[in-house]
mmCIF file of C-alpha atoms in Angstrom:
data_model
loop_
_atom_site.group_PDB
_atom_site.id
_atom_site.type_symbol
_atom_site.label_atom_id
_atom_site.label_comp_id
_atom_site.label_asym_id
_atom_site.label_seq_id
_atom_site.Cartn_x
_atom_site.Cartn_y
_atom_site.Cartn_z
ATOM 1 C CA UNK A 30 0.000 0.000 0.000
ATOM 2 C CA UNK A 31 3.152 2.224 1.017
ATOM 3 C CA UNK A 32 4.593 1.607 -2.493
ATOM 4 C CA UNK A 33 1.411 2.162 -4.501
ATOM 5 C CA UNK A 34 1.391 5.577 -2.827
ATOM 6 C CA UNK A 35 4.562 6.521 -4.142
ATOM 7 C CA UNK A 36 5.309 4.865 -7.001
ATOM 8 C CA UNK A 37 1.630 6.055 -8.221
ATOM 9 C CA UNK A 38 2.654 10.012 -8.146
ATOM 10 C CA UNK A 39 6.209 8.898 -9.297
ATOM 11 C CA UNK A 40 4.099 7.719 -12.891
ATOM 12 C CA UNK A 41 1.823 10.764 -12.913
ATOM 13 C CA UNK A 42 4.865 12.557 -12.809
ATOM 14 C CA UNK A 43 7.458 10.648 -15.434
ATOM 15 C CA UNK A 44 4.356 10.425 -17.925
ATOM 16 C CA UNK A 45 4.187 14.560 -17.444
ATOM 17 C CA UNK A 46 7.852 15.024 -17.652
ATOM 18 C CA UNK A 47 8.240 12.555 -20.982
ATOM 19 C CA UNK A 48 4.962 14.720 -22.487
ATOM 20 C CA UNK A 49 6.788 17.962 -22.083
ATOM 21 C CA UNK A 50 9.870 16.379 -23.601
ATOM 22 C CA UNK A 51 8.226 14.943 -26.296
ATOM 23 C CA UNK A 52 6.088 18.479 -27.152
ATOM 24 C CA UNK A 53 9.454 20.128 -26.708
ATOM 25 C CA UNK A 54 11.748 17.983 -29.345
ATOM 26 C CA UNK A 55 8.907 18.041 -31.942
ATOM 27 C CA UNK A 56 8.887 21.673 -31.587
ATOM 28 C CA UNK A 57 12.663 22.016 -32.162
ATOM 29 C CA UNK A 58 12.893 19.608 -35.257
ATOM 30 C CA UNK A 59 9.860 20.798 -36.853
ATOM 31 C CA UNK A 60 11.390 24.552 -37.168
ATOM 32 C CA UNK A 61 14.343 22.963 -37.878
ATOM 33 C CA UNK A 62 13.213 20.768 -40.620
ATOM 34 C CA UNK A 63 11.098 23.580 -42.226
ATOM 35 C CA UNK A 64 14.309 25.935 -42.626
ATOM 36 C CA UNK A 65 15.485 22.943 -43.976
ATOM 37 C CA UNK A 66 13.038 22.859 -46.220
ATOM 38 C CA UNK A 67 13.119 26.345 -47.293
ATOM 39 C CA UNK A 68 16.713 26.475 -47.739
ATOM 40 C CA UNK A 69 16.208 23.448 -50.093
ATOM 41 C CA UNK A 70 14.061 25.117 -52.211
ATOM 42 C CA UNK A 71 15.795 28.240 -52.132
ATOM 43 C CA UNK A 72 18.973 26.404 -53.542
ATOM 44 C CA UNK A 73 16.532 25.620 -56.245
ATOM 45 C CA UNK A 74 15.347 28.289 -57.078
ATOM 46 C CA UNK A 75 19.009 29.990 -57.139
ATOM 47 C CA UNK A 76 20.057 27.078 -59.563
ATOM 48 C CA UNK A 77 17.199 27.997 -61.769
ATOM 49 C CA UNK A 78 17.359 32.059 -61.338
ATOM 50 C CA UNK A 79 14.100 32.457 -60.108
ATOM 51 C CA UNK A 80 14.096 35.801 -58.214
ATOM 52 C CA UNK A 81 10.726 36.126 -57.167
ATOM 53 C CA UNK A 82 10.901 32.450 -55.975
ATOM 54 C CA UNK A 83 14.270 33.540 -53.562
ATOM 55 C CA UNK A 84 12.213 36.578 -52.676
ATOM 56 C CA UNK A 85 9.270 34.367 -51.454
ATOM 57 C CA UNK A 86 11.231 32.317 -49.628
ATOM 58 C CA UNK A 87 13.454 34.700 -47.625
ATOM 59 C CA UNK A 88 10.121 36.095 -46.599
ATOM 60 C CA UNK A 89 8.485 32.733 -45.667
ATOM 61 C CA UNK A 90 11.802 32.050 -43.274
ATOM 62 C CA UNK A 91 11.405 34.594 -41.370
ATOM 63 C CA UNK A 92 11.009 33.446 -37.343
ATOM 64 C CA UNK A 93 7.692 35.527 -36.837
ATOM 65 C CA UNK A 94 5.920 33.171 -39.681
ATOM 66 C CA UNK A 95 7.404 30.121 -38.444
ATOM 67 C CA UNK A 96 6.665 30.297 -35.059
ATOM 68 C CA UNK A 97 2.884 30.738 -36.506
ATOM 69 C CA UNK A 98 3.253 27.607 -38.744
ATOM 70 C CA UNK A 99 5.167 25.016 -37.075
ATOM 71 C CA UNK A 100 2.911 23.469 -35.199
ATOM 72 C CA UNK A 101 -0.071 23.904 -37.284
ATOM 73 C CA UNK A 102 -1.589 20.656 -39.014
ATOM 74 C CA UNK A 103 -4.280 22.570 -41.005
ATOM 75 C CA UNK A 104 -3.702 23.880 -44.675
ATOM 76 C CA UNK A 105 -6.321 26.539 -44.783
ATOM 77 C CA UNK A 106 -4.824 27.867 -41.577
ATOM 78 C CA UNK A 107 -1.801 27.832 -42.514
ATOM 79 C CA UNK A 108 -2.712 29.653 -46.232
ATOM 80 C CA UNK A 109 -3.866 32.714 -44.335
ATOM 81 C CA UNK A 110 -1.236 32.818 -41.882
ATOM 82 C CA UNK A 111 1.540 33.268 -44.814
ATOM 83 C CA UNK A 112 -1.166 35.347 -47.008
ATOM 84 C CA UNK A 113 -1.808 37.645 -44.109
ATOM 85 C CA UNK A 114 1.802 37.524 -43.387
ATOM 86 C CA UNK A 115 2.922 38.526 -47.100
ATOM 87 C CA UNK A 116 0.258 41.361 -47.418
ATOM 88 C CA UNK A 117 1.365 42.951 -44.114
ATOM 89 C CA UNK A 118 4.987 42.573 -45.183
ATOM 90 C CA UNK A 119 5.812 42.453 -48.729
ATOM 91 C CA UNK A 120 4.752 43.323 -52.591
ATOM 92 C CA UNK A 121 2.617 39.953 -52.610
ATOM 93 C CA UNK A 122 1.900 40.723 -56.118
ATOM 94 C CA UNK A 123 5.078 40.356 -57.364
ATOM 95 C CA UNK A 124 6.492 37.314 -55.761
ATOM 96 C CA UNK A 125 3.680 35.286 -55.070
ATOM 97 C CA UNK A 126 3.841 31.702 -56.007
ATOM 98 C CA UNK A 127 0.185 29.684 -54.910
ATOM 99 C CA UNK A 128 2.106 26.628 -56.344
ATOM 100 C CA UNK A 129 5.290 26.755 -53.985
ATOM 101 C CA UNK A 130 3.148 27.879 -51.255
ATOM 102 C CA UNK A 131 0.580 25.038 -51.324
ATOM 103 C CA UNK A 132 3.806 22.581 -51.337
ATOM 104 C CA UNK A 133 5.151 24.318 -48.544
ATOM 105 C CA UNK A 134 1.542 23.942 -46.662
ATOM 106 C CA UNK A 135 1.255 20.231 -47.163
ATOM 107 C CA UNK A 136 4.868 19.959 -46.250
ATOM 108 C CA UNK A 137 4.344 21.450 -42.858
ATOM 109 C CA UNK A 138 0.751 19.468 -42.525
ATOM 110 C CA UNK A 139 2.276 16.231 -43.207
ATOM 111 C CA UNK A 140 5.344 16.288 -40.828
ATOM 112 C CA UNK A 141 3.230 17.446 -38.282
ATOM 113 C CA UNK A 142 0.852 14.429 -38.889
ATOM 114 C CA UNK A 143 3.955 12.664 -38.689
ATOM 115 C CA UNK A 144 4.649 13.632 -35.214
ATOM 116 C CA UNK A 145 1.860 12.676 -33.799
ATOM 117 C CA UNK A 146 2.978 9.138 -34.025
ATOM 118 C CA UNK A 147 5.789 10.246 -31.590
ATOM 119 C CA UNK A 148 3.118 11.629 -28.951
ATOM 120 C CA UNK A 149 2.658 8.108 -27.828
ATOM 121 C CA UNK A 150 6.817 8.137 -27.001
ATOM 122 C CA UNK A 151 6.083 9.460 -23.573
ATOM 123 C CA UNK A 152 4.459 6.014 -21.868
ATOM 124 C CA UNK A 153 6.669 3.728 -23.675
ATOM 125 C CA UNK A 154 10.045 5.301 -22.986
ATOM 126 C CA UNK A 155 9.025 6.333 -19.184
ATOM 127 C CA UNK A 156 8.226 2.451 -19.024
ATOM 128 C CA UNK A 157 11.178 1.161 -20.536
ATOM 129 C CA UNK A 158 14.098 3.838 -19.495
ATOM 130 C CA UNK A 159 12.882 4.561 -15.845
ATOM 131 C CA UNK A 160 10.392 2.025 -14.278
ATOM 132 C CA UNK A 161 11.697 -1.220 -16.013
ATOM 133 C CA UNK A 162 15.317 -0.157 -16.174
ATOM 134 C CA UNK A 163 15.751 2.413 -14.061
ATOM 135 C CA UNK A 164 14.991 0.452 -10.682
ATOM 136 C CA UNK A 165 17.632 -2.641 -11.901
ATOM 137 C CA UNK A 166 20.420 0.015 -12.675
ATOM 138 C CA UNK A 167 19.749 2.069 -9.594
ATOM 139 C CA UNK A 168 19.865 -0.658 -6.988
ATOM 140 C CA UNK A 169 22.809 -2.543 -8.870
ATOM 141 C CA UNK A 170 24.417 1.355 -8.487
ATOM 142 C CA UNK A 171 23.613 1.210 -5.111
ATOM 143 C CA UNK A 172 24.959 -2.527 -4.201
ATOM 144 C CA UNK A 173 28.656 -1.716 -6.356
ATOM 145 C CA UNK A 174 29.139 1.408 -4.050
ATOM 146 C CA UNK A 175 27.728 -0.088 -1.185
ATOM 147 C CA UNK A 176 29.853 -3.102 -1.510
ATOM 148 C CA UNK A 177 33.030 -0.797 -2.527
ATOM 149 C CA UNK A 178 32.836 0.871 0.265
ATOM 150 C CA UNK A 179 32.254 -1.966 2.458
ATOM 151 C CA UNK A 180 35.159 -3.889 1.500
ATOM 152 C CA UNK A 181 37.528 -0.927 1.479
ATOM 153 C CA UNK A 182 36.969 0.050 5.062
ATOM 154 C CA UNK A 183 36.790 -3.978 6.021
ATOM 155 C CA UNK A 184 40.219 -4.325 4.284
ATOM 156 C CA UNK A 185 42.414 -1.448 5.420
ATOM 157 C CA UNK A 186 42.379 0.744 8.249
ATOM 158 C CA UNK A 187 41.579 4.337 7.048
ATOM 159 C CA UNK A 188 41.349 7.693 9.135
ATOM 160 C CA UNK A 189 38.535 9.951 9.586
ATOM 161 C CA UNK A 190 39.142 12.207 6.692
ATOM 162 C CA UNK A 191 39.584 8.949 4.173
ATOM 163 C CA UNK A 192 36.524 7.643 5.246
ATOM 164 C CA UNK A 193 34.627 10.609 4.743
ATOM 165 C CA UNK A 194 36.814 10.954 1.403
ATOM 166 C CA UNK A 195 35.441 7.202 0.720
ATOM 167 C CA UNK A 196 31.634 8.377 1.785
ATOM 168 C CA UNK A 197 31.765 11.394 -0.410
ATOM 169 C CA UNK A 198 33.398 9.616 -3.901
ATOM 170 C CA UNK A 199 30.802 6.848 -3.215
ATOM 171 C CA UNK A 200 27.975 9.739 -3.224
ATOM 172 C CA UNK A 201 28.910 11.905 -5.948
ATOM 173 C CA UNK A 202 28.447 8.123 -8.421
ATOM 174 C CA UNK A 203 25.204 7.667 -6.968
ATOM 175 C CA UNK A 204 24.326 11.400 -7.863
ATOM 176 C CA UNK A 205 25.809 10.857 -11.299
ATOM 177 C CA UNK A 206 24.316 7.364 -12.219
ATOM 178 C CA UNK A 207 21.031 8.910 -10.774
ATOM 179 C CA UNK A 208 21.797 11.891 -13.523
ATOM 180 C CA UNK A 209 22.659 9.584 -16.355
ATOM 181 C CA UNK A 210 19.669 7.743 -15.886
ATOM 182 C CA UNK A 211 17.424 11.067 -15.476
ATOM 183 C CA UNK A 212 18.170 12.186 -18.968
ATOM 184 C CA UNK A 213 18.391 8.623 -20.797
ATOM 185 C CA UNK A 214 14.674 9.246 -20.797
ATOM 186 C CA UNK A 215 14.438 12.505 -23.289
ATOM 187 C CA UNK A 216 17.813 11.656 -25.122
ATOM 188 C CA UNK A 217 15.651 8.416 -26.128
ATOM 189 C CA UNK A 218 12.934 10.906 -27.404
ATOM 190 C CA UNK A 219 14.973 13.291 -28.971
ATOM 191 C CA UNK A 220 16.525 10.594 -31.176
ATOM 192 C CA UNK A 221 13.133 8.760 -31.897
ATOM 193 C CA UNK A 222 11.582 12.596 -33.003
ATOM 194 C CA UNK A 223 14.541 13.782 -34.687
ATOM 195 C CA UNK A 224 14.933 10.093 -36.561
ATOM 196 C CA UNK A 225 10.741 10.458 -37.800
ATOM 197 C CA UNK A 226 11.766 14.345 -38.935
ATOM 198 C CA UNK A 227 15.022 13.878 -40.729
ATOM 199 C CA UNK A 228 13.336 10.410 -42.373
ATOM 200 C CA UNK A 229 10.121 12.465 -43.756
ATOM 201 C CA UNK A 230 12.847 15.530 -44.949
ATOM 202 C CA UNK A 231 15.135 13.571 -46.885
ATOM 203 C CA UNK A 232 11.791 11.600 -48.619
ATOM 204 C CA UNK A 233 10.651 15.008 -49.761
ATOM 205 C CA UNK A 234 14.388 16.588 -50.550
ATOM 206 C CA UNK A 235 14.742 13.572 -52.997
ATOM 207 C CA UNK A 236 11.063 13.878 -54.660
ATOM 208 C CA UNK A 237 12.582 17.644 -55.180
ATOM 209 C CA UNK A 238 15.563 16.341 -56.864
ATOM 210 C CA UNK A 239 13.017 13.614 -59.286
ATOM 211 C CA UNK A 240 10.886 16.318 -60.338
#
């Protein structure tokens, strides 16, 4: 009864903690995959001398815009986002492109369909990094210092200040193996979100490339 009463917060609180991760890595690749994008198509359009295309694009990079788009899965939002965006801010009528635009809309709609395969990352990696694994690597921590210690101060005779040198050492590894195992959790999500991001960007850099 004890342990349900702790170890039922503790869950509340990993599956919380993996969300925010999780909300926070798909944030960061999306932008970063959509500059990708952009500077993809900008290369392009450079090879190709389109002016008004390189115009477009410098205007859809800028942060303001992004930070509008990133997250947004729906293309008719997103179409008067960057419309309202271009009247307030530029000559639309001269470098307006509906084709690039509606390619740059369903590129931003589809990886953020994508992601929202990874939103289920946040039970499955709490379960596997920190309450299958976790326990088994923090008690065998605990048993190897433990034991160190132990057998060190069984073995030799040591002073005061050694043993409190010994206490200390043995502490700090517990902190760190405690800290190691902490962040195993959203390194594993970061690499699962930033795998599904780069995976869908390099499928649409090389239909680029084959049209």
């Amino acid at each position: 009864m004890i342990f349900r009463c702790i170890i039922k917060p503790f869950k509340r609180w990993a599956f919380n903690r993996a969300k925010l991760y999780t909300y926070y890595y798909i944030q960061i690749y999306n932008k970063k995959y959509i500059i990708k994008y952009l500077n993809k198509r900008k290369k392009i359009a450079k090879l190709k001398s389109d002016k008004n295309l390189i115009l477009l694009i410098d205007k859809l990079a800028h942060n303001d815009l992004l930070i509008k788009l990133e997250n947004d899965d729906n293309l008719d939002n997103i179409f008067k986002k960057i419309n309202n965006y271009l009247i307030n801010n530029t000559n639309i009528l001269d470098i307006y492109n509906y084709e690039f635009i509606l390619d740059f809309g369903n590129y931003i709609v589809n990886l953020n369909n994508i992601n929202k395969k990874d939103l289920g990352l946040d039970h499955s990696k709490v379960r596997e990094y920190w309450l299958k694994r976790g326990p088994r690597i923090f008690i065998t921590s605990i048993v190897l210092l433990t034991s160190n210690y132990i057998l060190y101060v069984y073995l030799k005779k040591i002073d005061f200040k050694t043993n409190i040198y010994l206490i200390s050492i043995n502490l700090i590894a517990l902190l760190l193996s405690i800290y190691m195992l902490y962040y195993r959790l959203p390194d594993s999500i970061e690499s699962a979100i930033a795998r599904t991001t780069h995976d869908y960007y390099v499928k649409n850099k090389n239909e680029l490339y084959n049209n």
